[in-house]
Amino acid sequence: MTASKTADNSLLQVDNLKVHFGQGRRLFSRSRWSVRAVDGVSFQIREGETLGLVGESGCGKSTVGRAVAQLLTPTSGMISFDGEDVTGMDSARERRFRRDLQIVFQDPYSSLDPRMRIGAAIREPLIIHGIARGREADARVTELLDAVGLPVSAVERYPHEFSGGQRQRIAIARALALEPRLIVCDEPISALDVSVQAQIVNLLGELQKRRRLTFLFIAHDLAVVRHISHRIAVMYLGRIVETGDSETLCREPLHPYTKALFGAVPRTDPRAARSGDWSVIEGEIPSPLNPPNGCHFHTRCPFAREVCRHSDPPLEALSKDRGVACHFWREIRANTGADPIKTKKAAT
Amino acid sequence: MSVITDAQTSPPRRRRRRLARRRIGVVVALAVLLILFALALSAPLWAVDPAKQSLLDAELPPYPLNGSVPGHPLGTDELGRDQLSRILFGLRTSITISALAMMLAMSIGTAIGIIAGFFRGLVEEVLMRIVDVQMSFPAILLVVTFVTAVGPSFQSIVIVLALSVWVVFARVARAQVLALRDSDLILAMRALGASTPRILFLHIVPNIAGPLIVIATLEMATLIVAESALGYLGLGVPPPTPSLGAMIASGQFGLITGVWWLVVGPGLAMTAFIMCINVLGDRLRDRLDPRS
């Protein structure tokens, strides 16, 4: 499929994206090594919606975000933005692209220049792209600070004078300065206090409504993603294992990994927590240096059979938005009563 | 009860006292440096010509001693030249040469370190191997060899001294850039569309400047010693320009005959200067951390 503007007005289309790191020889080993951080990922985001990208740490979700933001060059695959292929752009087009797509990082302590006042930091994108200078830029900075709920007095202060949540607001204001259409939120709340997380999530939701923003929201916390996303894609070890609109996916997860992820969300209801009706998967995520053959999840999957060791299940499209990459999802859905994850836990 | 309160209040109080003591040290160091600077810089305006010989006044002792002369408060050397004036002019040469060499080394070293750290790859390999090779030689040997080859002159000494210390700046700059280049800050700037020069000059240079300035002050002290060592070995600025090292070298035999002030004068001046620079360098290191 070529990157034409698809019928369902998708703003971002990612096709079979692969990012492999460190292909090369090391001094003392003959073998070539590479980390397959992202190994064939496809998804699309429609204008004005939020796609939540979920997965354990090390599954490659941040790498997807960085590849989308053109901060690293994909090994192969296509990324098109608004119907235009954005891999390998010349610098003039890249400049234009930068205005449309911004990124907010996980750690607001390291993404702001400690030696730059807040006003200068937010003004910088305006100057880089020649959008505004002088008084006009000052006015824009004030407006942006207001939009993220910070006082104008912040302009004269340095990042270290702010708390984590406030810094994340500053980072969001800086990203908003270019009036982007898509913002990649790379775990924007994972480094924050729980009480502040909700504020930032609400701020993002509000900004989306007011400015018609599109988000690629990367996180490892399903509860948060479920709250903010229209659709969710679940990643495991460089691949997407399940997609769906957030309500259906949360109500009826099909892939054993997604089920397990939901099992890992702490329950707030003490009765449910005591009933033992929760499941966890055992073991560690395998190293992407040496991913397992076949289905990447088979080493930890309670339903794994022989075929899973050899054959890699494709992402099977169930409907327009729903997809699952598992050989046995139908069977697993059919006998949910005999869910081995749950029964195993309940027995102990 | 009083014991408890004592135990509770004493740590902060002790800390405050220690801080106060350190602050006094910094103030004294700054004052001494300023006085030495002022005297050395203004010397040509009021001091006696340091090259003016008078064999009748040779080896006069410094002021409070018997036989001292008001015109020569720090005494005279074996050729009857005024010690005070020679020390001040020597200090002048030392400071000028070291400061110029330091600035040259800082520019070369920082530029090379930033290039190596930022662009990585083959460039980095080549540049850092050059640094390693140079680091494996004793600096003074390198300097002596070069000066002997090129011949001592003001310019050649500045250049050779700069070449002997630029590696320190290159290493520190590279290490600092390495820590920064893959940080979220630089990624965020790239995402904002900032050009490489903009990232380098507006974000990388200001963020690595602190450690480099500290290194610069400390290296300044090293360079003064190195310059004096060259003078002592007879490879310093050629006479008649006075040099502290050369003065110590020519005066050292006076220690046997009791003419100690020929060595003690320039030695004290140099020691005071270097100690003050080091105290200030330490203080600077504490202050330049933006988080404190």
XYZ file of C-alpha atoms in Angstrom:
640
model
C 0.000 0.000 0.000
C 1.375 3.379 -0.901
C 1.139 6.348 1.362
C -1.807 7.980 -0.192
C -4.287 9.906 1.864
C -6.467 7.139 3.130
C -10.209 7.361 3.272
C -10.445 7.519 7.041
C -8.456 10.784 7.203
C -5.499 9.305 9.040
C -2.954 11.925 10.023
C -0.127 9.540 10.710
C 0.382 6.231 9.013
C 3.181 3.879 10.031
C 3.824 0.856 7.858
C 6.026 -2.053 8.845
C 8.418 0.144 10.803
C 11.664 -1.491 11.813
C 14.381 0.071 13.929
C 17.451 -2.029 14.598
C 20.280 -0.613 16.626
C 23.988 -1.232 16.588
C 24.424 -3.144 13.421
C 28.099 -3.495 13.209
C 31.037 -5.409 14.439
C 32.448 -5.191 17.851
C 36.140 -5.249 18.345
C 36.496 -8.695 19.822
C 33.608 -10.606 18.382
C 33.199 -11.697 14.852
C 29.462 -11.829 14.933
C 27.342 -8.885 14.020
C 24.869 -7.914 16.657
C 21.787 -5.821 16.554
C 18.964 -4.909 18.872
C 15.644 -5.182 17.151
C 13.971 -2.456 19.161
C 11.101 -2.156 16.729
C 10.424 -5.090 14.472
C 7.639 -4.484 12.011
C 5.135 -2.111 13.556
C 2.164 -0.687 11.668
C -0.535 1.634 12.923
C -2.333 4.802 12.022
C -3.691 7.740 13.925
C -6.634 9.806 12.774
C -6.759 13.528 13.123
C -7.942 14.627 16.556
C -7.659 11.268 18.234
C -5.308 9.803 20.806
C -3.606 6.513 20.188
C -2.246 4.943 23.336
C 0.854 2.841 22.838
C 1.296 0.514 25.790
C 3.905 -2.021 26.751
C 6.506 -2.982 29.303
C 9.706 -1.002 29.471
C 12.085 -2.183 26.789
C 9.366 -3.187 24.356
C 10.320 -0.471 21.902
C 7.459 1.922 22.403
C 9.667 4.959 22.961
C 11.680 4.009 19.896
C 8.492 4.072 17.847
C 7.787 7.556 19.189
C 11.261 8.774 18.330
C 11.130 7.279 14.865
C 7.785 8.981 14.263
C 9.282 12.285 15.413
C 12.212 11.720 13.024
C 14.686 11.751 15.880
C 16.189 8.527 14.628
C 16.307 6.954 11.223
C 14.274 3.785 10.864
C 16.011 0.716 9.463
C 13.083 0.140 7.155
C 9.417 0.861 6.850
C 7.392 3.892 6.014
C 6.087 6.738 8.100
C 3.738 9.125 6.396
C 2.332 12.264 7.883
C -0.717 13.805 6.311
C -0.244 11.618 3.270
C 3.397 12.517 2.824
C 6.308 10.150 3.323
C 8.488 11.701 6.012
C 11.418 9.310 6.048
C 14.498 10.764 4.397
C 13.231 14.313 4.018
C 15.440 17.141 2.831
C 16.083 19.857 5.381
C 13.484 22.325 4.071
C 10.715 19.765 4.285
C 11.982 18.554 7.588
C 11.698 22.093 8.939
C 8.077 22.254 7.876
C 7.436 18.819 9.321
C 8.909 19.868 12.662
C 6.236 22.511 13.014
C 3.517 19.918 12.616
C 4.918 17.294 14.929
C 6.293 17.826 18.408
C 7.379 15.556 21.201
C 7.055 15.742 24.976
C 9.551 13.643 26.880
C 9.269 11.540 29.967
C 11.675 13.395 32.170
C 10.982 17.119 32.359
C 14.166 17.480 34.407
C 16.370 16.603 31.478
C 14.404 17.950 28.538
C 14.691 21.599 29.596
C 17.972 23.514 29.425
C 18.979 24.163 33.057
C 20.714 27.389 32.027
C 17.866 28.877 30.078
C 15.046 30.904 31.562
C 11.560 29.581 30.921
C 10.659 32.541 28.736
C 13.669 31.968 26.498
C 13.003 28.230 26.346
C 9.437 28.699 25.149
C 10.433 31.515 22.815
C 13.125 29.395 21.190
C 10.913 27.409 18.775
C 9.275 30.676 17.714
C 12.665 32.117 16.851
C 13.973 28.959 15.173
C 11.039 28.934 12.799
C 10.840 32.693 12.434
C 7.279 32.763 13.713
C 7.543 35.705 16.065
C 10.126 37.875 17.745
C 10.294 40.738 20.210
C 7.013 41.875 21.771
C 4.989 39.518 19.640
C 7.002 36.547 20.881
C 6.567 37.752 24.477
C 2.829 37.847 23.967
C 2.856 34.334 22.544
C 4.907 33.053 25.475
C 2.444 34.572 27.928
C -0.438 33.006 26.061
C 1.249 29.599 26.008
C 2.057 29.728 29.715
C -1.547 30.595 30.366
C -2.714 27.688 28.212
C -0.771 25.219 30.345
C -1.804 26.867 33.599
C 1.402 28.594 34.638
C 1.731 32.203 35.808
C 3.438 34.784 33.598
C 6.027 35.297 36.328
C 7.548 31.956 35.288
C 9.187 33.697 32.322
C 12.080 35.040 34.370
C 12.765 31.847 36.278
C 14.971 28.812 35.701
C 13.796 25.192 35.352
C 15.231 24.111 38.699
C 12.842 26.458 40.461
C 9.878 24.369 39.325
C 8.410 21.052 40.394
C 8.211 18.065 38.065
C 4.609 18.705 37.108
C 5.273 22.373 36.421
C 8.266 21.504 34.299
C 6.183 19.106 32.281
C 3.748 21.971 31.731
C 6.646 24.060 30.494
C 7.730 21.291 28.130
C 4.167 21.071 26.830
C 4.031 24.830 26.343
C 7.275 24.681 24.388
C 5.883 21.909 22.195
C 2.667 23.862 21.669
C 4.556 26.968 20.554
C 4.783 25.685 17.008
C 1.080 24.849 16.929
C 1.740 21.246 15.968
C -0.968 18.919 14.736
C 0.493 15.796 16.300
C 2.273 15.543 19.621
C 4.170 12.428 20.580
C 3.860 12.121 24.352
C 6.687 9.817 25.380
C 5.630 8.669 28.854
C 4.874 12.267 29.811
C 3.604 11.389 33.272
C 5.676 8.398 34.302
C 8.226 10.538 36.119
C 5.611 12.499 38.040
C 3.849 12.081 41.361
C 0.527 10.305 41.122
C -1.342 13.401 42.264
C 0.274 15.442 39.504
C -0.213 12.778 36.845
C -3.956 13.359 36.757
C -3.443 17.098 36.317
C -1.161 16.616 33.336
C -3.479 14.020 31.776
C -6.402 16.409 32.180
C -4.371 19.257 30.736
C -3.524 17.170 27.693
C -7.159 16.178 27.259
C -8.270 19.774 27.523
C -5.635 20.967 25.057
C -6.704 18.273 22.641
C -10.281 19.470 22.724
C -9.424 23.124 22.402
C -6.697 22.878 19.778
C -7.818 19.790 17.924
C -4.557 18.025 18.671
C -3.674 14.477 17.806
C -1.662 12.482 20.323
C 0.522 9.443 20.169
C 0.466 8.709 23.874
C 3.168 6.313 24.993
C 2.927 4.825 28.466
C 3.297 1.653 30.437
C 0.352 2.333 32.690
C -2.825 0.903 31.173
C -5.118 2.698 33.579
C -3.870 6.081 32.402
C -3.829 5.169 28.725
C -7.347 3.827 28.935
C -8.481 7.131 30.375
C -6.963 9.355 27.726
C -6.901 7.238 24.552
C -9.486 6.675 21.881
C -7.624 3.680 20.606
C -4.907 1.543 22.132
C -2.090 -0.474 20.613
C -0.308 -2.970 22.834
C 3.348 -3.627 22.093
C 5.477 -6.546 23.123
C 9.141 -6.855 22.249
C 9.132 -4.698 19.149
C 5.786 -5.787 17.770
C 2.183 -4.763 18.161
C 0.220 -7.672 19.588
C -3.202 -6.127 19.827
C -5.047 -3.015 18.767
C -8.535 -1.811 19.344
C -10.592 1.136 20.447
C -9.915 1.603 24.090
C -13.319 0.614 25.376
C -13.536 -2.731 23.579
C -9.915 -3.550 24.173
C -10.253 -2.928 27.868
C -13.577 -4.715 28.149
C -12.464 -7.746 26.219
C -8.721 -8.104 25.756
C -7.995 -10.907 23.308
C -4.254 -11.381 23.355
C -2.903 -13.264 26.385
C -0.344 -10.507 26.887
C -3.005 -7.817 27.014
C -4.979 -9.912 29.457
C -1.909 -10.210 31.623
C -1.280 -6.463 31.430
C -4.772 -5.834 32.726
C -4.083 -8.312 35.455
C -1.131 -6.162 36.456
C -3.246 -3.046 37.023
C -3.697 -2.716 40.778
C -7.301 -2.909 41.888
C -8.698 -0.173 44.017
C -11.595 -2.321 45.167
C -10.305 -4.337 48.145
C -12.848 -7.122 47.621
C -11.741 -7.695 44.064
C -8.119 -7.595 45.132
C -8.712 -10.154 47.869
C -10.603 -12.526 45.639
C -7.347 -13.394 43.919
C -8.901 -12.549 40.610
C -5.762 -11.070 39.210
C -3.103 -12.502 37.049
C 0.496 -11.722 36.410
C 2.846 -13.092 33.877
C 6.015 -14.566 35.118
C 9.524 -13.952 33.996
C 11.255 -11.064 32.342
C 10.789 -9.619 28.920
C 13.331 -11.431 26.687
C 16.236 -9.444 25.334
C 15.571 -7.807 21.971
C 19.195 -8.659 21.218
C 18.123 -12.240 20.869
C 14.345 -12.357 20.485
C 12.636 -15.742 20.594
C 11.588 -17.343 17.338
C 7.970 -17.500 16.358
C 5.611 -15.536 18.526
C 7.775 -13.292 20.705
C 5.493 -13.893 23.643
C 5.615 -17.691 23.644
C 8.306 -17.861 26.349
C 5.924 -16.361 28.870
C 2.560 -17.264 27.433
C 0.491 -19.769 29.428
C -1.323 -20.849 26.233
C 1.787 -21.394 24.150
C 1.894 -24.515 21.977
C 4.344 -25.959 19.546
C 3.238 -23.775 16.637
C 3.913 -20.606 18.646
C 7.599 -21.510 18.836
C 8.024 -21.563 15.090
C 5.453 -19.424 13.449
C 5.035 -15.749 14.064
C 1.339 -14.836 14.160
C 0.440 -11.851 11.967
C -1.700 -9.023 13.258
C -5.091 -10.330 12.233
C -7.612 -7.592 11.490
C -10.961 -8.351 13.103
C -12.581 -5.077 12.222
C -11.402 -1.674 11.074
C -9.731 -0.865 14.369
C -9.428 -4.204 16.035
C -6.496 -6.496 15.490
C -4.782 -9.267 17.397
C -1.596 -11.213 16.767
C -2.155 -14.611 18.336
C -2.659 -18.082 16.842
C -5.222 -19.108 19.403
C -7.147 -16.006 20.322
C -10.425 -17.574 19.248
C -9.928 -20.613 21.470
C -8.780 -18.488 24.346
C -11.845 -16.311 24.022
C -14.129 -19.344 23.753
C -13.079 -20.865 27.050
C -12.338 -17.884 29.230
C -13.578 -19.955 32.143
C -10.505 -22.138 31.818
C -8.180 -19.176 31.725
C -4.936 -20.755 32.929
C -3.519 -17.453 34.116
C -6.439 -16.816 36.366
C -6.941 -20.390 37.572
C -3.301 -20.749 38.400
C -3.356 -17.675 40.578
C -6.629 -18.518 42.200
C -5.331 -21.937 43.165
C -2.367 -20.575 45.102
C 18.774 18.907 78.459
C 21.535 21.280 77.584
C 23.592 18.414 76.273
C 20.799 17.491 73.887
C 20.329 21.017 72.649
C 24.044 21.325 72.221
C 24.143 18.164 70.157
C 21.249 19.419 68.102
C 22.608 22.849 67.383
C 26.265 22.083 67.012
C 26.308 20.487 63.523
C 24.746 23.477 61.752
C 26.808 25.854 63.817
C 29.977 23.980 63.032
C 29.054 23.955 59.396
C 28.381 27.636 59.430
C 31.726 28.251 61.056
C 33.446 26.095 58.458
C 31.675 27.935 55.672
C 32.646 31.252 57.207
C 36.258 30.158 57.427
C 36.187 29.136 53.792
C 34.655 32.418 52.802
C 37.466 34.252 54.585
C 39.946 32.136 52.650
C 38.292 33.095 49.390
C 38.226 36.774 50.285
C 41.898 36.733 51.284
C 42.828 34.850 48.105
C 40.899 37.297 45.980
C 42.473 40.263 47.764
C 46.007 38.916 47.395
C 45.406 38.142 43.727
C 44.004 41.592 43.071
C 46.902 43.280 44.843
C 49.460 41.197 42.941
C 47.639 41.883 39.682
C 47.435 45.597 40.372
C 51.099 45.839 41.362
C 52.261 43.769 38.404
C 50.121 45.627 35.903
C 51.034 49.086 37.186
C 54.705 48.258 37.641
C 55.905 50.003 34.471
C 54.334 53.232 35.744
C 56.256 53.535 38.990
C 58.807 50.775 39.520
C 62.504 51.033 38.814
C 63.699 49.658 35.499
C 64.201 45.960 36.287
C 67.165 45.795 33.932
C 69.027 48.692 35.468
C 72.285 47.368 36.885
C 74.448 48.947 39.504
C 77.314 46.770 40.644
C 77.987 49.074 43.605
C 74.536 48.190 44.989
C 74.829 44.428 44.360
C 73.251 42.011 46.828
C 71.687 44.571 49.112
C 69.423 42.896 51.693
C 65.630 43.525 51.867
C 64.183 46.346 53.951
C 64.313 45.700 57.692
C 67.733 44.138 57.566
C 70.998 45.873 58.266
C 72.411 47.598 55.239
C 69.126 47.840 53.337
C 68.463 50.854 51.192
C 65.046 52.638 50.979
C 65.173 52.566 47.188
C 65.301 48.741 47.130
C 62.716 47.449 49.644
C 63.245 43.843 48.623
C 66.975 44.186 48.125
C 68.996 43.766 44.959
C 70.497 40.854 43.079
C 74.075 40.042 42.195
C 74.052 42.695 39.473
C 72.463 45.311 41.692
C 69.060 45.137 40.014
C 66.024 45.970 42.119
C 64.367 42.757 43.377
C 60.863 44.213 43.846
C 60.778 45.522 40.340
C 62.170 42.272 38.946
C 59.586 40.197 40.825
C 56.729 42.371 39.611
C 57.946 42.347 36.031
C 58.547 38.618 36.269
C 55.038 38.121 37.562
C 53.779 40.221 34.671
C 55.463 37.962 32.150
C 54.270 34.846 33.974
C 50.663 36.006 34.104
C 50.620 37.173 30.495
C 52.203 34.036 29.127
C 50.084 31.690 31.239
C 46.849 33.534 30.555
C 47.465 33.611 26.807
C 48.506 29.953 26.792
C 45.458 29.045 28.873
C 43.072 30.845 26.536
C 44.683 29.292 23.497
C 44.566 25.831 25.059
C 40.975 26.323 26.127
C 39.867 27.351 22.643
C 41.692 24.516 20.896
C 40.867 21.882 23.496
C 37.211 22.804 23.890
C 36.637 22.977 20.152
C 38.289 19.623 19.545
C 36.567 18.021 22.532
C 33.147 19.247 21.421
C 33.713 18.098 17.853
C 34.870 14.681 19.022
C 32.041 14.265 21.501
C 29.284 15.587 19.292
C 30.089 14.022 15.961
C 31.551 10.763 17.269
C 32.685 8.173 14.744
C 36.018 8.300 13.002
C 36.560 11.974 13.846
C 36.338 11.163 17.520
C 38.634 8.152 17.230
C 41.356 10.132 15.485
C 41.139 13.187 17.743
C 41.016 11.263 20.980
C 43.904 8.988 19.974
C 45.986 12.124 19.388
C 44.987 13.244 22.865
C 45.930 9.854 24.314
C 49.310 9.887 22.626
C 50.074 13.310 23.954
C 48.832 12.418 27.429
C 51.281 9.531 27.566
C 54.224 11.946 27.443
C 55.235 13.852 30.559
C 54.103 17.398 29.819
C 57.297 19.072 30.980
C 59.413 16.835 28.759
C 57.254 17.739 25.811
C 57.502 21.432 26.563
C 61.255 21.350 27.074
C 61.781 19.412 23.843
C 59.620 21.756 21.824
C 61.110 24.931 23.262
C 64.620 23.610 22.659
C 63.681 22.820 19.084
C 61.871 26.053 18.318
C 63.977 28.344 20.459
C 62.648 30.280 23.448
C 60.688 33.414 22.702
C 57.498 34.917 24.075
C 55.349 33.511 21.262
C 56.923 30.083 21.146
C 56.534 29.641 24.895
C 52.858 30.617 24.779
C 52.189 28.188 21.947
C 54.164 25.331 23.440
C 52.540 25.739 26.856
C 49.109 25.822 25.221
C 49.914 22.661 23.318
C 50.916 20.972 26.548
C 47.561 21.475 28.288
C 44.911 21.596 25.559
C 44.365 17.853 25.992
C 42.891 18.417 29.440
C 40.249 20.719 27.992
C 39.614 18.333 25.096
C 39.000 15.430 27.446
C 36.732 17.306 29.806
C 34.788 18.940 26.962
C 34.308 15.616 25.203
C 33.132 13.866 28.355
C 30.668 16.650 29.071
C 29.336 16.641 25.518
C 28.969 12.867 25.545
C 26.794 13.118 28.617
C 24.672 15.776 26.949
C 24.396 14.755 23.328
C 21.949 11.924 23.809
C 19.995 13.692 26.513
C 16.352 14.543 26.157
C 17.357 18.190 25.967
C 19.207 17.751 22.699
C 16.492 15.457 21.331
C 13.904 18.061 22.258
C 15.906 20.767 20.491
C 16.174 18.594 17.406
C 12.452 17.994 17.493
C 11.946 21.751 17.661
C 13.993 22.031 14.484
C 17.109 23.642 15.994
C 20.149 23.539 13.729
C 23.369 21.874 14.818
C 25.238 25.193 15.326
C 22.338 26.465 17.402
C 22.382 23.345 19.568
C 26.164 23.531 19.931
C 26.467 27.206 20.792
C 23.222 27.864 22.644
C 22.755 24.642 24.531
C 25.933 22.600 24.655
C 28.557 25.285 25.210
C 26.721 27.067 28.076
C 26.040 23.740 29.758
C 29.626 22.552 29.687
C 31.163 25.968 30.421
C 31.150 25.533 34.198
C 33.595 22.635 34.490
C 35.756 24.137 31.749
C 36.073 27.440 33.585
C 37.086 25.615 36.738
C 39.658 23.615 34.785
C 40.881 26.839 33.207
C 41.616 28.470 36.565
C 43.329 25.372 37.891
C 45.336 24.948 34.684
C 46.354 28.580 34.938
C 48.186 27.704 38.149
C 49.847 24.727 36.446
C 50.909 26.932 33.562
C 52.525 29.473 35.860
C 54.553 26.676 37.403
C 55.440 25.359 33.951
C 56.476 28.794 32.750
C 58.677 29.223 35.797
C 60.132 25.761 35.296
C 61.104 26.746 31.776
C 62.698 29.901 33.126
C 64.522 27.898 35.768
C 65.883 25.556 33.100
C 67.037 28.520 31.063
C 64.386 27.990 28.415
C 62.098 30.816 29.478
C 61.642 34.239 27.987
C 65.096 35.406 26.970
C 66.779 38.034 29.162
C 66.659 40.885 29.920
C 62.936 40.264 30.439
C 62.782 39.091 34.057
C 61.253 35.721 34.769
C 60.528 34.291 38.210
C 61.976 30.919 37.283
C 65.175 32.395 35.910
C 65.527 34.563 39.016
C 65.309 31.531 41.258
C 67.809 29.696 39.067
C 70.378 32.458 39.132
C 69.773 33.213 42.786
C 69.901 29.677 44.100
C 73.627 29.745 44.878
C 72.972 32.739 47.071
C 71.336 30.323 49.487
C 74.808 29.001 50.334
C 76.405 32.415 50.755
C 73.516 33.804 52.791
C 71.892 35.879 50.034
C 68.591 34.071 50.536
C 66.276 36.835 49.322
C 67.102 36.164 45.697
C 65.220 32.871 45.916
C 62.715 33.574 48.672
C 61.291 36.724 47.076
C 60.265 35.320 43.686
C 59.421 31.955 45.302
C 56.991 33.550 47.743
C 55.401 35.672 45.040
C 54.834 32.645 42.862
C 53.535 30.458 45.695
C 51.124 33.118 46.864
C 49.828 33.623 43.361
C 49.307 29.916 42.659
C 47.699 29.209 46.021
C 45.234 32.039 45.567
C 44.299 30.825 42.114
C 43.678 27.340 43.448
C 41.519 28.593 46.302
C 39.462 30.622 43.838
C 39.239 27.677 41.445
C 37.831 25.466 44.189
C 35.321 28.101 45.162
C 34.325 28.539 41.527
C 33.744 24.826 41.201
C 31.302 24.946 44.090
C 29.536 28.002 42.774
C 29.157 27.077 39.115
C 26.839 24.188 39.814
C 23.481 25.654 38.762
C 21.587 23.419 41.135
C 23.132 24.890 44.247
